[in-house]
Tab-separated table of C-alpha atoms in Angstrom:
chain	number	residue	atom	x	y	z
A	1	UNK	CA	38.647	3.199	3.169
A	2	UNK	CA	39.068	6.569	5.032
A	3	UNK	CA	36.841	7.210	8.216
A	4	UNK	CA	37.356	10.640	8.325
A	5	UNK	CA	36.376	11.119	4.767
A	6	UNK	CA	33.047	9.229	5.329
A	7	UNK	CA	32.150	11.282	7.902
A	8	UNK	CA	32.932	14.584	6.197
A	9	UNK	CA	31.279	13.545	2.966
A	10	UNK	CA	28.136	12.254	5.264
A	11	UNK	CA	28.135	15.391	7.272
A	12	UNK	CA	28.396	17.628	4.290
A	13	UNK	CA	25.316	15.492	2.314
A	14	UNK	CA	22.707	15.363	5.705
A	15	UNK	CA	23.293	19.440	6.268
A	16	UNK	CA	22.648	20.068	2.283
A	17	UNK	CA	19.496	17.380	2.243
A	18	UNK	CA	18.090	19.357	5.506
A	19	UNK	CA	18.723	22.850	3.986
A	20	UNK	CA	16.890	21.828	0.671
A	21	UNK	CA	13.250	22.826	1.277
A	22	UNK	CA	12.317	20.226	-1.711
A	23	UNK	CA	14.218	17.262	-0.053
A	24	UNK	CA	12.722	17.885	3.409
A	25	UNK	CA	9.643	17.905	1.797
A	26	UNK	CA	9.942	14.425	0.300
A	27	UNK	CA	11.137	12.353	3.271
A	28	UNK	CA	9.876	14.563	6.310
A	29	UNK	CA	6.857	16.298	5.487
A	30	UNK	CA	4.935	14.056	3.272
A	31	UNK	CA	5.571	11.032	5.524
A	32	UNK	CA	4.255	13.094	8.685
A	33	UNK	CA	1.106	14.612	6.785
A	34	UNK	CA	-0.001	11.681	4.296
A	35	UNK	CA	-2.028	10.058	6.596
A	36	UNK	CA	-3.987	12.584	8.442
A	37	UNK	CA	-4.968	14.087	4.839
A	38	UNK	CA	-5.694	10.355	3.458
A	39	UNK	CA	-7.808	9.433	6.603
A	40	UNK	CA	-9.849	12.987	6.538
A	41	UNK	CA	-10.227	12.498	2.670
A	42	UNK	CA	-11.598	9.207	3.221
A	43	UNK	CA	-13.980	9.712	5.938
A	44	UNK	CA	-15.037	12.984	4.485
A	45	UNK	CA	-16.149	11.128	1.164
A	46	UNK	CA	-17.900	8.170	3.099
A	47	UNK	CA	-19.844	10.512	4.875
A	48	UNK	CA	-20.962	12.244	2.023
A	49	UNK	CA	-21.423	9.383	0.027
A	50	UNK	CA	-23.416	7.871	3.255
A	51	UNK	CA	-25.977	11.090	3.278
A	52	UNK	CA	-26.400	11.070	-0.216
A	53	UNK	CA	-27.299	7.289	-0.375
A	54	UNK	CA	-30.124	8.084	2.426
A	55	UNK	CA	-31.851	10.256	0.153
A	56	UNK	CA	-31.612	7.848	-3.160
A	57	UNK	CA	-34.590	6.092	-4.435
A	58	UNK	CA	-34.756	2.983	-7.085
A	59	UNK	CA	-37.060	2.655	-9.974
A	60	UNK	CA	-38.353	-0.922	-9.208
A	61	UNK	CA	-40.918	-2.484	-11.718
A	62	UNK	CA	-42.891	-5.228	-10.425
A	63	UNK	CA	-44.584	-7.685	-12.488
A	64	UNK	CA	-48.039	-8.923	-12.180
A	65	UNK	CA	-48.546	-12.421	-10.411
A	66	UNK	CA	-45.910	-11.389	-7.470
A	67	UNK	CA	-46.168	-12.635	-4.450
A	68	UNK	CA	-48.729	-10.204	-2.634
A	69	UNK	CA	-46.689	-9.800	0.441
A	70	UNK	CA	-43.437	-9.119	-1.249
A	71	UNK	CA	-45.228	-6.401	-3.258
A	72	UNK	CA	-46.578	-4.619	-0.157
A	73	UNK	CA	-42.732	-4.504	1.236
A	74	UNK	CA	-41.632	-3.046	-2.295
A	75	UNK	CA	-44.555	-0.451	-2.116
A	76	UNK	CA	-43.883	0.302	1.505
A	77	UNK	CA	-40.078	0.903	1.398
A	78	UNK	CA	-39.082	4.269	1.340
A	79	UNK	CA	-36.034	4.037	-1.011
A	80	UNK	CA	-38.300	2.284	-3.633
A	81	UNK	CA	-40.245	3.810	-6.188
A	82	UNK	CA	-42.153	0.722	-7.159
A	83	UNK	CA	-44.144	0.663	-10.257
A	84	UNK	CA	-46.560	-2.178	-11.755
A	85	UNK	CA	-45.875	-3.145	-15.360
A	86	UNK	CA	-47.410	-5.429	-17.483
A	87	UNK	CA	-44.016	-7.274	-18.854
A	88	UNK	CA	-40.189	-7.102	-18.369
A	89	UNK	CA	-39.585	-9.537	-15.522
A	90	UNK	CA	-40.656	-12.571	-16.656
A	91	UNK	CA	-38.518	-11.931	-20.118
A	92	UNK	CA	-35.743	-10.813	-18.232
A	93	UNK	CA	-34.046	-7.310	-18.693
A	94	UNK	CA	-35.253	-4.044	-16.873
A	95	UNK	CA	-37.933	-2.736	-18.666
A	96	UNK	CA	-39.209	0.897	-18.825
A	97	UNK	CA	-35.561	2.531	-17.588
A	98	UNK	CA	-36.288	0.360	-14.329
A	99	UNK	CA	-33.259	-0.149	-11.685
A	100	UNK	CA	-34.326	-3.199	-11.174
A	101	UNK	CA	-37.272	-5.479	-12.074
A	102	UNK	CA	-39.131	-8.386	-9.609
A	103	UNK	CA	-40.996	-11.051	-11.203
A	104	UNK	CA	-42.895	-14.201	-10.118
A	105	UNK	CA	-41.627	-18.047	-10.475
A	106	UNK	CA	-44.230	-20.150	-10.530
A	107	UNK	CA	-44.229	-23.442	-8.670
A	108	UNK	CA	-44.548	-26.819	-9.627
A	109	UNK	CA	-43.330	-30.304	-9.446
A	110	UNK	CA	-43.133	-30.219	-5.919
A	111	UNK	CA	-41.095	-26.697	-5.954
A	112	UNK	CA	-42.342	-23.572	-4.310
A	113	UNK	CA	-42.821	-20.207	-6.403
A	114	UNK	CA	-40.764	-17.702	-5.820
A	115	UNK	CA	-39.346	-14.266	-7.690
A	116	UNK	CA	-36.712	-13.409	-10.038
A	117	UNK	CA	-35.175	-10.351	-9.584
A	118	UNK	CA	-33.683	-8.646	-12.905
A	119	UNK	CA	-30.876	-5.607	-12.747
A	120	UNK	CA	-28.012	-4.481	-14.818
A	121	UNK	CA	-25.217	-5.422	-12.602
A	122	UNK	CA	-22.672	-3.619	-14.182
A	123	UNK	CA	-23.742	-0.511	-12.880
A	124	UNK	CA	-23.655	0.608	-9.181
A	125	UNK	CA	-27.551	1.441	-8.916
A	126	UNK	CA	-28.657	-1.856	-10.444
A	127	UNK	CA	-26.040	-3.632	-7.900
A	128	UNK	CA	-28.010	-1.341	-4.942
A	129	UNK	CA	-31.249	-2.024	-6.358
A	130	UNK	CA	-30.729	-5.892	-6.359
A	131	UNK	CA	-29.271	-5.776	-3.195
A	132	UNK	CA	-32.697	-4.041	-1.774
A	133	UNK	CA	-34.896	-6.378	-3.728
A	134	UNK	CA	-32.839	-9.511	-2.246
A	135	UNK	CA	-33.373	-8.236	1.472
A	136	UNK	CA	-36.934	-7.957	1.436
A	137	UNK	CA	-37.286	-11.040	-0.426
A	138	UNK	CA	-35.485	-13.162	2.384
A	139	UNK	CA	-37.635	-11.130	4.588
A	140	UNK	CA	-40.692	-12.295	2.872
A	141	UNK	CA	-39.549	-15.809	3.218
A	142	UNK	CA	-38.437	-15.663	6.506
A	143	UNK	CA	-42.296	-14.380	7.582
A	144	UNK	CA	-43.347	-17.548	5.635
A	145	UNK	CA	-41.306	-19.777	7.903
A	146	UNK	CA	-42.503	-18.432	10.909
A	147	UNK	CA	-45.958	-18.968	9.873
A	148	UNK	CA	-45.116	-22.195	9.001
A	149	UNK	CA	-43.663	-23.019	11.840
A	150	UNK	CA	-46.475	-21.674	14.460
A	151	UNK	CA	-49.222	-23.552	12.302
A	152	UNK	CA	-47.139	-26.982	13.043
A	153	UNK	CA	-46.985	-26.317	16.527
A	154	UNK	CA	-43.229	-26.118	16.513
A	155	UNK	CA	-41.091	-24.216	18.879
A	156	UNK	CA	-38.279	-21.505	17.888
A	157	UNK	CA	-35.677	-23.992	19.316
A	158	UNK	CA	-36.771	-27.295	17.671
A	159	UNK	CA	-37.664	-25.201	14.112
A	160	UNK	CA	-34.041	-23.956	14.072
A	161	UNK	CA	-32.555	-27.638	14.877
A	162	UNK	CA	-29.207	-26.320	15.485
A	163	UNK	CA	-27.662	-22.679	16.090
A	164	UNK	CA	-24.305	-21.502	14.429
A	165	UNK	CA	-22.532	-18.449	16.494
A	166	UNK	CA	-18.695	-17.113	15.898
A	167	UNK	CA	-16.670	-15.996	18.655
A	168	UNK	CA	-13.751	-13.835	17.905
A	169	UNK	CA	-10.176	-15.333	19.969
A	170	UNK	CA	-8.067	-12.319	19.156
A	171	UNK	CA	-7.929	-9.888	21.503
A	172	UNK	CA	-7.836	-6.205	20.985
A	173	UNK	CA	-4.210	-5.519	20.229
A	174	UNK	CA	-4.229	-8.745	17.810
A	175	UNK	CA	-6.889	-6.802	16.088
A	176	UNK	CA	-5.510	-3.589	15.948
A	177	UNK	CA	-2.143	-5.399	14.935
A	178	UNK	CA	-4.079	-7.115	12.124
A	179	UNK	CA	-5.842	-3.649	10.860
A	180	UNK	CA	-2.024	-1.893	10.828
A	181	UNK	CA	-0.714	-4.847	9.111
A	182	UNK	CA	-3.336	-4.359	6.051
A	183	UNK	CA	-2.498	-0.537	5.747
A	184	UNK	CA	1.069	-0.131	6.559
A	185	UNK	CA	3.329	-2.450	4.289
A	186	UNK	CA	2.114	-0.734	0.944
A	187	UNK	CA	2.485	3.059	2.066
A	188	UNK	CA	5.805	2.346	4.183
A	189	UNK	CA	7.759	0.751	0.622
A	190	UNK	CA	6.496	4.113	-1.069
A	191	UNK	CA	7.629	6.303	1.492
A	192	UNK	CA	11.072	4.656	2.124
A	193	UNK	CA	11.683	4.719	-1.532
A	194	UNK	CA	10.413	8.222	-1.737
A	195	UNK	CA	12.850	9.117	0.731
A	196	UNK	CA	15.770	7.159	-1.355
A	197	UNK	CA	14.491	8.806	-4.238
A	198	UNK	CA	15.508	12.590	-4.127
A	199	UNK	CA	18.187	12.437	-1.860
A	200	UNK	CA	20.204	9.764	-4.009
A	201	UNK	CA	19.694	11.831	-7.428
A	202	UNK	CA	21.131	15.167	-5.551
A	203	UNK	CA	23.911	13.538	-4.211
A	204	UNK	CA	25.153	12.278	-7.312
A	205	UNK	CA	23.478	14.053	-10.547
A	206	UNK	CA	22.358	17.219	-8.871
A	207	UNK	CA	26.136	17.717	-7.555
A	208	UNK	CA	27.199	16.966	-11.123
A	209	UNK	CA	24.995	19.493	-12.236
A	210	UNK	CA	26.160	22.145	-10.022
A	211	UNK	CA	29.784	21.329	-11.070
A	212	UNK	CA	30.758	20.677	-7.654
A	213	UNK	CA	31.574	17.016	-7.841
A	214	UNK	CA	34.900	17.432	-9.639
A	215	UNK	CA	36.018	19.272	-7.062
A	216	UNK	CA	35.267	16.882	-4.489
A	217	UNK	CA	36.897	13.955	-6.620
A	218	UNK	CA	39.944	16.156	-7.506
A	219	UNK	CA	40.750	16.635	-3.818
A	220	UNK	CA	42.614	12.793	-3.902
A	221	UNK	CA	39.909	11.044	-1.192
A	222	UNK	CA	39.312	7.686	-1.715
A	223	UNK	CA	36.353	7.367	-4.126
A	224	UNK	CA	34.775	4.496	-2.022
A	225	UNK	CA	34.989	6.567	1.221
A	226	UNK	CA	33.237	9.438	-0.634
A	227	UNK	CA	30.485	7.101	-1.730
A	228	UNK	CA	30.073	5.504	1.423
A	229	UNK	CA	29.332	8.717	2.798
A	230	UNK	CA	27.078	10.024	0.213
A	231	UNK	CA	25.250	6.419	0.493
A	232	UNK	CA	24.707	6.607	4.429
A	233	UNK	CA	23.193	10.115	3.831
A	234	UNK	CA	20.568	8.596	1.623
A	235	UNK	CA	20.260	5.775	4.031
A	236	UNK	CA	19.368	8.112	6.613
A	237	UNK	CA	16.967	9.990	4.577
A	238	UNK	CA	15.237	6.483	3.700
A	239	UNK	CA	15.065	5.372	7.099
A	240	UNK	CA	13.567	8.967	8.401
A	241	UNK	CA	11.080	8.687	6.241
A	242	UNK	CA	9.793	4.893	6.885
A	243	UNK	CA	9.951	5.667	10.429
A	244	UNK	CA	8.003	8.890	10.189
A	245	UNK	CA	5.542	7.003	8.126
A	246	UNK	CA	4.925	4.283	10.135
A	247	UNK	CA	4.705	6.494	13.381
A	248	UNK	CA	2.097	8.907	11.731
A	249	UNK	CA	0.040	5.676	10.595
A	250	UNK	CA	-0.039	4.155	13.831
A	251	UNK	CA	-0.994	7.641	15.582
A	252	UNK	CA	-3.834	8.562	12.746
A	253	UNK	CA	-5.362	5.186	13.019
A	254	UNK	CA	-5.734	4.961	16.564
A	255	UNK	CA	-6.843	8.739	16.854
A	256	UNK	CA	-9.323	8.597	14.042
A	257	UNK	CA	-10.018	4.806	13.582
A	258	UNK	CA	-9.638	3.359	16.967
A	259	UNK	CA	-13.154	5.668	18.218
A	260	UNK	CA	-15.194	4.919	15.221
A	261	UNK	CA	-14.641	1.051	15.736
A	262	UNK	CA	-15.173	1.354	19.398
A	263	UNK	CA	-18.416	3.221	19.016
A	264	UNK	CA	-19.343	-0.039	16.924
A	265	UNK	CA	-18.681	-2.329	20.085
A	266	UNK	CA	-15.090	-3.432	18.697
A	267	UNK	CA	-12.647	-4.069	21.267
A	268	UNK	CA	-9.469	-2.811	19.506
A	269	UNK	CA	-6.316	-1.519	20.465
A	270	UNK	CA	-3.620	-0.110	18.376
A	271	UNK	CA	-0.748	-0.081	21.236
A	272	UNK	CA	2.940	-1.308	19.783
A	273	UNK	CA	4.680	-3.914	21.527
A	274	UNK	CA	8.573	-3.292	21.865
A	275	UNK	CA	9.502	-6.150	19.487
A	276	UNK	CA	7.051	-4.958	16.692
A	277	UNK	CA	8.784	-1.676	17.136
A	278	UNK	CA	12.222	-2.749	17.048
A	279	UNK	CA	10.808	-4.635	13.980
A	280	UNK	CA	10.045	-1.674	12.308
A	281	UNK	CA	13.082	-0.282	12.698
A	282	UNK	CA	15.092	-3.125	11.380
A	283	UNK	CA	12.273	-3.279	8.126
A	284	UNK	CA	13.215	0.328	7.703
A	285	UNK	CA	17.198	0.010	7.731
A	286	UNK	CA	16.622	-3.065	5.486
A	287	UNK	CA	14.725	-1.521	2.950
A	288	UNK	CA	16.339	1.946	3.029
A	289	UNK	CA	20.036	0.508	2.502
A	290	UNK	CA	19.085	-1.765	-0.514
A	291	UNK	CA	17.480	1.259	-2.476
A	292	UNK	CA	20.027	3.801	-1.279
A	293	UNK	CA	22.747	1.362	-2.800
A	294	UNK	CA	20.548	0.751	-6.401
A	295	UNK	CA	19.754	4.305	-6.454
A	296	UNK	CA	23.286	5.511	-5.968
A	297	UNK	CA	24.327	3.088	-8.295
A	298	UNK	CA	21.802	3.929	-11.271
A	299	UNK	CA	22.438	7.472	-10.674
A	300	UNK	CA	25.618	7.342	-10.782
A	301	UNK	CA	25.844	8.267	-14.672
A	302	UNK	CA	23.683	10.832	-15.178
A	303	UNK	CA	24.789	14.260	-16.306
A	304	UNK	CA	22.202	16.431	-14.575
A	305	UNK	CA	19.331	15.906	-12.126
A	306	UNK	CA	16.588	15.141	-15.126
A	307	UNK	CA	18.904	12.447	-16.302
A	308	UNK	CA	19.272	11.045	-12.799
A	309	UNK	CA	15.318	11.217	-11.955
A	310	UNK	CA	15.148	9.232	-15.146
A	311	UNK	CA	17.338	6.563	-14.224
A	312	UNK	CA	16.246	6.296	-10.703
A	313	UNK	CA	12.595	5.576	-11.745
A	314	UNK	CA	12.723	2.382	-12.967
A	315	UNK	CA	14.268	1.304	-9.316
A	316	UNK	CA	11.451	3.047	-7.742
A	317	UNK	CA	8.890	1.593	-9.537
A	318	UNK	CA	10.760	-2.155	-8.770
A	319	UNK	CA	10.700	-1.204	-5.464
A	320	UNK	CA	6.925	-1.037	-5.061
A	321	UNK	CA	6.063	-4.193	-7.169
A	322	UNK	CA	6.404	-6.997	-4.553
A	323	UNK	CA	4.113	-5.025	-2.574
A	324	UNK	CA	1.436	-6.718	-4.679
A	325	UNK	CA	1.974	-10.227	-2.669
A	326	UNK	CA	1.296	-8.360	0.583
A	327	UNK	CA	-2.757	-8.652	-0.122
A	328	UNK	CA	-1.979	-12.713	-0.421
A	329	UNK	CA	-2.679	-13.967	3.292
A	330	UNK	CA	-0.712	-17.229	2.494
A	331	UNK	CA	2.532	-15.344	1.915
A	332	UNK	CA	4.353	-14.745	5.326
A	333	UNK	CA	8.022	-14.187	6.445
A	334	UNK	CA	9.819	-16.801	6.329
A	335	UNK	CA	13.500	-18.391	5.762
A	336	UNK	CA	12.306	-18.430	1.715
A	337	UNK	CA	10.819	-15.346	1.662
A	338	UNK	CA	13.322	-13.096	3.457
A	339	UNK	CA	15.713	-13.711	0.744
A	340	UNK	CA	13.532	-11.529	-1.645
A	341	UNK	CA	14.556	-8.005	-1.685
A	342	UNK	CA	11.804	-5.448	-0.692
A	343	UNK	CA	9.477	-8.194	0.106
A	344	UNK	CA	11.333	-9.232	2.612
A	345	UNK	CA	11.194	-5.771	4.558
A	346	UNK	CA	7.099	-5.489	4.233
A	347	UNK	CA	6.644	-9.117	5.132
A	348	UNK	CA	8.588	-8.294	8.151
A	349	UNK	CA	6.715	-5.387	8.923
A	350	UNK	CA	3.248	-6.927	8.388
A	351	UNK	CA	4.065	-10.346	10.768
A	352	UNK	CA	5.873	-8.385	13.289
A	353	UNK	CA	2.222	-6.115	14.009
A	354	UNK	CA	0.494	-9.614	14.416
A	355	UNK	CA	2.982	-11.164	16.407
A	356	UNK	CA	6.227	-12.478	17.349
A	357	UNK	CA	8.982	-13.297	13.850
A	358	UNK	CA	11.677	-15.916	14.473
A	359	UNK	CA	15.050	-14.456	14.210
A	360	UNK	CA	16.378	-16.887	11.460
A	361	UNK	CA	14.277	-15.328	8.359
A	362	UNK	CA	15.740	-11.932	9.941
A	363	UNK	CA	19.279	-13.172	9.909
A	364	UNK	CA	18.518	-14.190	6.312
A	365	UNK	CA	16.859	-11.095	5.241
A	366	UNK	CA	20.144	-9.160	6.549
A	367	UNK	CA	22.307	-11.271	4.315
A	368	UNK	CA	20.357	-11.243	1.170
A	369	UNK	CA	20.264	-7.585	1.493
A	370	UNK	CA	23.849	-7.119	2.142
A	371	UNK	CA	24.952	-8.750	-0.740
A	372	UNK	CA	22.960	-7.074	-2.978
A	373	UNK	CA	24.168	-3.627	-1.245
A	374	UNK	CA	27.584	-4.957	-2.069
A	375	UNK	CA	27.048	-5.478	-5.545
A	376	UNK	CA	25.335	-2.297	-6.281
A	377	UNK	CA	27.747	-0.086	-4.316
A	378	UNK	CA	30.874	-1.989	-5.875
A	379	UNK	CA	28.877	-0.904	-9.391
A	380	UNK	CA	28.775	2.461	-8.396
A	381	UNK	CA	32.323	2.389	-6.891
A	382	UNK	CA	33.637	1.231	-10.484
A	383	UNK	CA	32.134	3.962	-12.063
A	384	UNK	CA	33.342	6.907	-10.219
A	385	UNK	CA	36.822	5.304	-10.687
A	386	UNK	CA	36.298	6.141	-14.434
A	387	UNK	CA	37.615	8.894	-15.860
A	388	UNK	CA	34.849	9.606	-18.655
A	389	UNK	CA	32.280	8.640	-15.906
A	390	UNK	CA	33.561	11.153	-13.391
A	391	UNK	CA	33.868	14.209	-15.786
A	392	UNK	CA	31.323	13.010	-18.741
A	393	UNK	CA	31.173	14.650	-21.742
A	394	UNK	CA	28.647	14.393	-25.186
A	395	UNK	CA	30.574	11.234	-26.090
A	396	UNK	CA	30.423	9.519	-22.287
A	397	UNK	CA	26.372	10.142	-22.592
A	398	UNK	CA	26.208	7.925	-25.500
A	399	UNK	CA	28.535	4.787	-23.413
A	400	UNK	CA	26.583	2.232	-22.019
A	401	UNK	CA	26.463	1.569	-18.331
A	402	UNK	CA	28.178	-2.184	-18.943
A	403	UNK	CA	31.089	-0.659	-21.452
A	404	UNK	CA	32.075	1.778	-18.426
A	405	UNK	CA	32.136	-0.844	-16.217
A	406	UNK	CA	34.304	-2.962	-18.566
A	407	UNK	CA	36.328	-0.012	-19.323
A	408	UNK	CA	40.091	0.080	-18.432
A	409	UNK	CA	40.728	3.974	-18.146
A	410	UNK	CA	40.605	5.368	-14.584
A	411	UNK	CA	41.860	8.207	-12.600
A	412	UNK	CA	45.075	7.360	-11.138
A	413	UNK	CA	44.484	8.109	-7.473
A	414	UNK	CA	40.875	6.120	-7.436
């Protein structure tokens, strides 16, 4: 391996990526602007939805025999247009185009009477109308309990028998880490993958399409050193994208969600501990190292940019798949999960935001990722050593990756 060749190829690839507007957009601009735009759109849509829901009214049918107090509450609620119907609620199913109906349930055999609410719960209006009716029915029942309590001369404390309350022991920083852990890992994997995607395709298939890779391979430089230089440039792009993504998320959540949550009485802080910052850098390095190697290897055979994108896309999709398991809180960053590529980086980032992380799983994840990277780079180096892969023709495009790896013909100075 030649260090001078690695530095030269790495510098050329990185300068070329920074000069390319498409590449800089994908691994610098998008990670910086994604979260502000997403949060702004989310808050705007939520405010518009709340403003619209305040003026929305629901048609509710009231069957004869319903509790008079509940009927009065339904007619007094401004969000409900109440109509008395002769039938429909007792037989189930909203009648007359109502969003929901309320009918009586007769008492008997020692059981009290009540009401039955019928609505189409597969629709948003049906669920909302049913929720409104249930809330009013609970208020009427609570008022009935209060009247019974007063008639029996029982104090409020004795009537409650015992009280239940929940106290949050987590501090403001713990709650901030919990929220960031829910939001950050999923998009973190996507951003790192995008940061590696385009630079990997450009470093292999793009250069072959421009006709410059033949010149580079003809210089007599060591193939693995050339590959290592390209690999490092892709790794830096992925890490840059991941770290910018993380910083943008923390700043946006702190600046936009923080004041909203504090206005609701939540004591919350999004300050990041030094250990969590180190873990974020480590997770970004892990994920970038793995995806860079896999994408460089998968696009090594591509003859043009279009083929390169098609070959790298499966790696991109596979990198996002393990993030599905992030929604399960029982899965944590342990020795066993640290051996699973991609998942280990996402779990490390999530768990480091809510508390300290043990060093042993970090060592296991580093070793596991290094083995995968070496295997992928060995495959890519073997492909570049084959003459038909380095200088592909029409016949070469029909050959499989496996057959090229087994091939005997190679360039003499590889």
